[in-house]
Amino acid sequence: MREIIMAYQGEMALKGLNKSTFEAVLMKSMRYRLQHHGNWKVYRAQSTMYAEPLDDTADVEAAFTSLSHIFGIIRLSRAAVCEKNFETICETAEAYLGQTLRGIKTFKVEAKRADKSFPMKSPEISRELGAYLLGKHPHLRVDVHNPQLEVMVEIRDFGAYVHGPKVPAAGGLPVGTAGRALNMLSGGIDSPVAAYRMAKRGMALHHIHFASPPYTSEGAKRKVQALAQIVSEYTGSCNLYVVPYTRPQEYIRDNAPDVLFTVLMRRSMMRIANIQAKKMECEALITGESLAQVASQTVQAIACTDAAQDLPILRPLIGMDKNEIVETARMIGSFETSILPYEDCCTIFTPPHPKTRPHLDEILEAEANMPGLAALEAEAAQQIERIRIRVGEEVDFIG
Ligand code: ATP
Ligand code: MG
């Protein structure tokens, strides 16, 4: 019996004329992801994407899991493929789902005939296949409203497909169809979730991380790398840029009023991120900020941060509670790594009482008193290290 994976489109089905562009991007992601799971062929017909195993190297189980993390696919099913011949369809349904039917009490058959040259109409297929399966499993009862198993049969261009229910997949839009951004990745809980949420809307992204050795350790950097690796399951392969940020940070500490330190530092990080973003043709920055979570995330502090540079700053978590963010972090598998205790450059040198309502005027004045900062930022931007993150590679960070 031949088994195949069928992937159904979500929101992109509504994209009208652009739909084929979205589909092409999605198929490219599917092919890229399936490389790790043996030999596969990916194609589309009637708005459905098909992933077909070509030989025994294909690992259907692992491929199914990988595909369930690709944005743009709203549901997935594993299906048995057979000839478009009613008798063969009945035998295939029994061979593929008979085991499941033995363990339940109620079922129904739902047929869909996309290929109108097939001689039986959908209701007739449903009725006749239902009768055939009842003959094989006399203990079963048909329940059209609330069956324990829905047996689906689809008569399509390339064959007949028999499968159980479609399972929910990642949803969203294919990564790469909604621009490109640079995600500011710390070692915390929030920023990996921010990357996940923007990728879900179709954004391609790279990450940038600010490290301040020796205040922050090599372990802290490897933790961030592990987080980028974990979310690559959703974002796809990308780069992690690591900025050696010690000197600008020390300079701000030594030359600015204590209470403004955090906002001044965040503005400085944004300026460096802006330089790297433009180099990589990114059109926006992303952060994991959430309103009022900490002193630097009040609306006044955010206004000061925004004014530091000219790219839009996307903050997908701005209206989310911490517990909602944590729930997503658990779902995408980043939470356990995020809570490992490593230092972050944003939490060193922080004053005990940062100003929660800074004014841009006082910020600009403080910056005017730091004439050496621009050169240090330019130097840091020059020395950015690039780490390649490839989807599907093992996360070798053990804490
Ligand atoms: P997170 O859980 O993401 O660390 P947080 O609640 O600790 O967030 P902050 O430390 O104020 O909040 O950081 C807010 C945002 O600034 C982070 O979500 C991230 O986008 C960015 N950020 C913080 N530290 C760094 C860093 N070292 N490198 C890059 N970006 C950072
Ligand atoms: Mg943090």
XYZ file of C-alpha atoms and ligand atoms in Angstrom:
431
model
C 0.000 0.000 0.000
C 1.297 3.472 -0.893
C 1.073 6.081 1.800
C 1.254 9.796 1.141
C 1.022 12.999 3.205
C -1.545 15.602 2.198
C -1.123 19.194 3.370
C -4.040 21.609 3.280
C -3.655 25.357 2.970
C -5.025 27.791 5.510
C -5.286 31.531 5.057
C -3.253 31.534 1.849
C -6.168 29.891 0.083
C -7.724 33.386 0.192
C -4.833 35.095 -1.556
C -6.391 35.275 -5.007
C -3.902 36.074 -7.738
C -0.912 35.802 -5.427
C -1.847 32.326 -4.399
C 0.542 30.541 -6.721
C 3.465 32.579 -5.352
C 2.490 31.529 -1.828
C 2.159 27.924 -2.939
C 5.580 27.962 -4.593
C 7.202 29.287 -1.387
C 5.385 26.676 0.659
C 6.471 23.822 -1.594
C 10.066 25.016 -1.420
C 9.918 24.911 2.401
C 8.369 21.461 2.309
C 11.089 20.131 -0.003
C 13.811 21.682 2.114
C 12.412 20.180 5.305
C 11.858 16.737 3.790
C 15.518 16.444 2.734
C 16.201 15.192 6.248
C 13.674 12.390 5.974
C 14.670 10.363 2.911
C 13.539 10.693 -0.706
C 10.305 12.560 -1.312
C 8.436 14.196 -4.127
C 6.382 17.320 -3.425
C 3.685 18.576 -5.771
C 0.323 20.290 -5.697
C -3.073 19.804 -7.236
C -6.416 21.398 -6.492
C -4.978 23.598 -3.725
C -3.577 20.630 -1.811
C 0.123 19.906 -1.403
C 1.228 16.314 -1.644
C 4.363 14.803 -0.150
C 4.966 11.415 -1.638
C 7.621 8.972 -0.415
C 9.750 7.772 -3.327
C 11.359 4.747 -1.703
C 12.077 3.033 1.605
C 14.391 5.800 2.789
C 11.358 8.004 3.400
C 10.473 8.277 7.100
C 6.760 9.107 7.029
C 6.430 9.583 10.781
C 9.301 12.078 11.044
C 8.246 13.846 7.849
C 4.734 14.288 9.200
C 6.079 15.943 12.371
C 8.363 18.242 10.360
C 5.556 19.276 8.033
C 3.309 20.032 11.003
C 5.699 22.885 11.893
C 5.669 24.578 8.499
C 3.614 27.749 8.389
C 1.028 27.934 5.632
C -0.274 24.435 6.272
C -3.408 24.411 8.389
C -4.120 20.683 8.444
C -2.367 17.482 7.495
C -3.394 13.954 6.857
C -1.700 10.697 6.093
C -3.543 8.895 3.349
C -3.408 5.611 1.455
C -3.373 6.115 -2.310
C -4.952 3.711 -4.738
C -6.380 3.423 -8.220
C -9.651 5.172 -8.924
C -11.643 1.997 -8.939
C -14.408 1.464 -6.382
C -13.484 -2.100 -5.476
C -9.848 -1.119 -4.940
C -10.957 1.848 -2.837
C -12.975 -0.469 -0.563
C -10.062 -2.884 -0.147
C -7.652 -0.033 0.519
C -9.935 1.520 3.139
C -10.180 -1.815 4.937
C -6.433 -2.456 4.771
C -5.557 1.061 5.921
C -8.206 1.745 8.574
C -9.563 -1.730 9.447
C -7.427 -1.956 12.573
C -8.765 1.379 13.853
C -12.353 0.412 13.016
C -12.022 -2.751 15.095
C -11.352 -0.669 18.192
C -14.289 1.754 17.956
C -18.097 1.707 17.844
C -19.234 4.465 15.496
C -17.994 5.829 12.172
C -19.079 7.587 9.046
C -17.731 7.881 5.517
C -17.280 11.233 3.846
C -16.499 11.152 0.137
C -15.361 14.006 -2.076
C -15.215 13.672 -5.817
C -12.980 16.324 -7.351
C -12.524 14.216 -10.483
C -15.993 14.413 -12.033
C -15.193 11.675 -14.540
C -15.401 9.115 -11.737
C -18.706 7.273 -12.355
C -20.122 7.356 -8.804
C -21.230 10.578 -7.128
C -20.006 11.523 -3.633
C -23.150 10.452 -1.665
C -23.141 7.117 -3.457
C -19.451 6.514 -2.679
C -20.091 7.351 0.990
C -23.096 5.044 1.178
C -21.523 2.109 -0.636
C -18.173 2.265 1.132
C -20.025 2.589 4.457
C -21.996 -0.559 3.653
C -18.793 -2.404 2.674
C -17.075 -1.480 5.950
C -20.178 -2.403 7.975
C -20.051 -5.805 6.289
C -16.461 -6.236 7.470
C -17.157 -4.886 10.976
C -20.725 -5.794 11.960
C -20.250 -4.329 15.479
C -20.030 -0.818 13.992
C -22.804 1.738 13.803
C -22.987 4.742 11.493
C -23.199 8.062 13.335
C -23.305 11.000 10.952
C -23.204 13.672 13.671
C -20.573 12.532 16.124
C -18.631 9.530 14.793
C -15.522 8.218 16.543
C -13.844 7.980 13.148
C -14.557 9.781 9.936
C -13.300 7.786 6.975
C -12.512 10.214 4.183
C -12.239 9.296 0.533
C -11.097 11.835 -2.005
C -11.238 11.085 -5.704
C -8.665 13.415 -7.224
C -6.605 13.862 -10.378
C -3.805 11.472 -9.505
C -5.740 8.776 -7.699
C -8.088 7.981 -4.857
C -7.006 8.898 -1.324
C -8.327 7.219 1.789
C -7.618 8.739 5.162
C -8.835 9.383 8.692
C -9.420 12.881 10.073
C -7.173 15.763 9.164
C -5.007 16.839 12.089
C -4.326 20.494 12.916
C -0.938 21.833 11.765
C 0.943 25.126 12.262
C -1.390 27.478 10.336
C -0.168 30.959 9.416
C 1.462 31.977 6.136
C 4.544 30.491 4.456
C 7.783 31.966 5.788
C 9.216 34.304 3.181
C 5.930 35.722 1.898
C 5.743 38.710 4.263
C 9.153 40.360 4.175
C 12.251 39.865 6.253
C 13.199 41.097 9.721
C 15.951 40.914 12.291
C 14.789 39.433 15.598
C 16.475 40.632 18.773
C 17.093 37.374 20.576
C 18.003 37.332 24.256
C 18.267 34.176 26.302
C 14.859 34.783 27.867
C 11.401 33.349 27.371
C 9.930 36.143 25.263
C 12.114 36.717 22.256
C 11.988 33.134 20.858
C 8.189 33.395 21.072
C 8.320 36.753 19.243
C 10.307 35.075 16.438
C 7.761 32.264 16.265
C 4.834 34.687 16.026
C 6.318 36.818 13.260
C 7.408 33.751 11.277
C 3.832 32.546 11.585
C 2.700 35.667 9.719
C 5.067 34.774 6.894
C 8.118 36.785 7.886
C 11.564 35.428 7.136
C 14.010 36.333 9.853
C 17.525 36.323 11.209
C 18.444 36.839 14.864
C 20.777 39.309 16.513
C 22.130 38.813 20.016
C 24.153 41.205 22.143
C 26.824 39.611 24.306
C 29.030 41.394 26.809
C 31.892 39.117 27.753
C 33.259 38.663 30.365
C 30.052 39.840 32.089
C 28.136 37.348 29.991
C 29.620 33.885 29.472
C 30.277 31.583 26.542
C 27.520 29.368 28.014
C 25.008 32.227 27.747
C 25.882 32.584 24.064
C 25.510 28.858 23.423
C 22.132 28.964 25.137
C 20.977 31.651 22.703
C 22.307 29.548 19.833
C 20.297 26.590 21.152
C 17.167 28.760 21.270
C 17.700 29.891 17.674
C 18.091 26.215 16.743
C 14.855 25.264 18.518
C 12.771 27.983 16.847
C 14.337 27.211 13.465
C 11.846 24.352 13.384
C 9.345 27.161 12.663
C 11.429 30.017 11.247
C 13.522 27.847 8.959
C 17.302 28.100 8.606
C 18.740 31.503 9.424
C 21.732 33.367 10.796
C 22.387 34.333 14.383
C 24.501 37.491 14.593
C 26.359 37.998 17.833
C 27.424 41.548 18.666
C 30.403 42.063 20.998
C 28.683 44.720 23.037
C 30.959 45.098 26.093
C 32.610 48.398 25.199
C 29.521 50.444 24.271
C 27.779 49.082 27.339
C 30.611 49.987 29.705
C 30.811 53.412 28.117
C 27.116 54.072 28.768
C 27.477 52.816 32.339
C 30.392 55.189 32.938
C 28.992 58.270 31.192
C 25.229 58.408 31.636
C 22.835 59.061 34.521
C 22.099 55.786 36.272
C 18.331 56.059 36.044
C 18.427 56.387 32.242
C 20.930 53.583 31.696
C 18.507 50.937 30.444
C 16.739 53.093 27.877
C 20.045 54.508 26.621
C 21.412 51.002 26.263
C 18.334 49.795 24.427
C 18.542 52.693 22.004
C 22.184 51.865 21.411
C 21.336 48.195 20.744
C 18.627 49.286 18.306
C 21.068 51.450 16.365
C 23.490 48.550 15.969
C 20.649 46.194 15.053
C 19.538 48.742 12.453
C 22.974 48.673 10.759
C 23.006 44.873 10.629
C 19.360 44.707 9.505
C 20.038 46.968 6.531
C 23.095 44.941 5.592
C 20.919 41.814 5.485
C 18.080 43.587 3.664
C 15.770 43.232 6.644
C 12.857 45.657 6.651
C 12.044 45.631 10.359
C 13.298 44.733 13.833
C 11.444 42.348 16.141
C 11.570 42.308 19.944
C 9.918 40.255 22.667
C 8.732 43.320 24.562
C 5.395 43.190 26.349
C 3.744 46.331 27.672
C 4.623 47.165 31.278
C 6.530 43.925 31.836
C 9.628 45.810 33.042
C 10.704 49.458 33.377
C 11.993 49.628 29.807
C 8.643 48.460 28.456
C 6.417 51.325 29.522
C 4.880 53.217 26.643
C 7.142 56.217 27.369
C 10.285 54.061 27.350
C 9.124 52.349 24.149
C 8.614 55.755 22.533
C 12.221 56.673 23.380
C 13.489 53.340 22.028
C 11.499 53.700 18.807
C 13.007 57.128 18.146
C 16.553 55.740 18.095
C 16.460 54.429 14.540
C 14.331 54.383 11.429
C 13.143 50.797 10.920
C 9.726 49.684 12.166
C 9.996 47.722 15.421
C 7.556 44.843 15.541
C 6.513 43.706 19.000
C 4.187 40.743 18.558
C 3.967 40.105 22.324
C 3.064 43.669 23.286
C -0.457 42.770 24.416
C 0.245 39.312 25.812
C 0.386 38.284 29.460
C 3.437 36.406 30.664
C 1.438 33.208 31.157
C 0.210 33.366 27.559
C 3.801 33.813 26.376
C 4.932 30.903 28.537
C 2.195 28.704 27.087
C 3.479 29.374 23.573
C 7.094 28.874 24.683
C 6.164 25.439 26.008
C 4.287 24.580 22.845
C 7.239 25.425 20.581
C 9.713 23.714 22.913
C 11.836 26.735 23.875
C 10.675 27.153 27.476
C 12.939 24.622 29.190
C 16.032 26.114 27.556
C 14.923 29.704 28.200
C 14.665 29.179 31.948
C 18.215 27.850 32.312
C 19.994 30.381 34.531
C 22.401 32.347 32.355
C 23.169 36.027 32.469
C 21.975 38.441 29.755
C 23.650 41.716 28.879
C 20.348 43.523 29.482
C 20.408 42.568 33.141
C 23.968 43.622 33.982
C 24.695 47.145 35.224
C 20.967 47.802 35.623
C 20.230 50.513 38.184
C 18.002 49.649 41.162
C 15.457 52.351 40.240
C 15.310 52.945 36.494
C 13.130 55.794 35.304
C 9.878 54.347 34.012
C 8.724 57.528 32.235
C 11.754 58.905 30.454
C 11.376 61.913 28.154
C 13.070 61.969 24.806
C 14.573 65.389 25.591
C 16.523 64.112 28.591
C 17.558 61.013 26.634
C 18.910 63.116 23.777
C 20.702 65.338 26.244
C 22.331 62.317 27.895
C 23.424 61.061 24.480
C 24.897 64.462 23.631
C 27.090 63.959 26.674
C 28.406 60.667 25.312
C 30.432 61.784 22.266
C 32.417 58.554 22.163
C 29.413 56.222 21.871
C 28.846 56.355 18.105
C 32.365 55.172 17.341
C 32.060 52.295 19.810
C 28.751 51.257 18.267
C 30.252 51.379 14.779
C 33.152 49.257 15.980
C 30.808 46.679 17.557
C 28.763 46.542 14.332
C 31.993 45.850 12.432
C 32.858 42.901 14.638
C 29.598 40.993 14.510
C 30.047 37.227 14.440
C 27.794 35.132 12.213
C 26.571 31.717 13.334
C 24.667 29.642 10.802
C 21.536 27.923 12.156
C 20.309 25.024 10.037
C 16.871 23.594 10.566
C 16.869 19.912 11.425
C 20.261 19.881 13.143
C 20.585 18.543 16.659
C 20.588 21.031 19.507
C 23.805 20.073 21.275
C 23.337 22.388 24.246
C 22.769 20.485 27.449
C 22.833 23.307 29.966
P 13.200 37.981 27.089
O 12.437 36.944 27.817
O 13.021 37.909 25.634
O 14.624 38.046 27.488
P 12.649 40.137 28.901
O 11.355 40.087 29.513
O 13.812 39.606 29.674
O 12.552 39.401 27.489
P 14.151 42.549 28.356
O 15.384 41.957 28.938
O 13.761 43.906 28.749
O 12.871 41.652 28.543
O 14.295 42.556 26.811
C 13.252 42.937 25.986
C 13.566 42.499 24.581
O 14.812 43.091 24.169
C 13.784 41.006 24.450
O 12.579 40.320 24.271
C 14.655 40.949 23.223
O 13.898 41.096 22.044
C 15.529 42.177 23.388
N 16.780 41.812 24.079
C 17.040 41.783 25.404
N 18.305 41.387 25.636
C 18.866 41.149 24.450
C 20.144 40.692 23.992
N 21.116 40.405 24.852
N 20.356 40.565 22.669
C 19.365 40.844 21.784
N 18.154 41.267 22.135
C 17.891 41.413 23.450
Mg 15.651 39.208 28.731
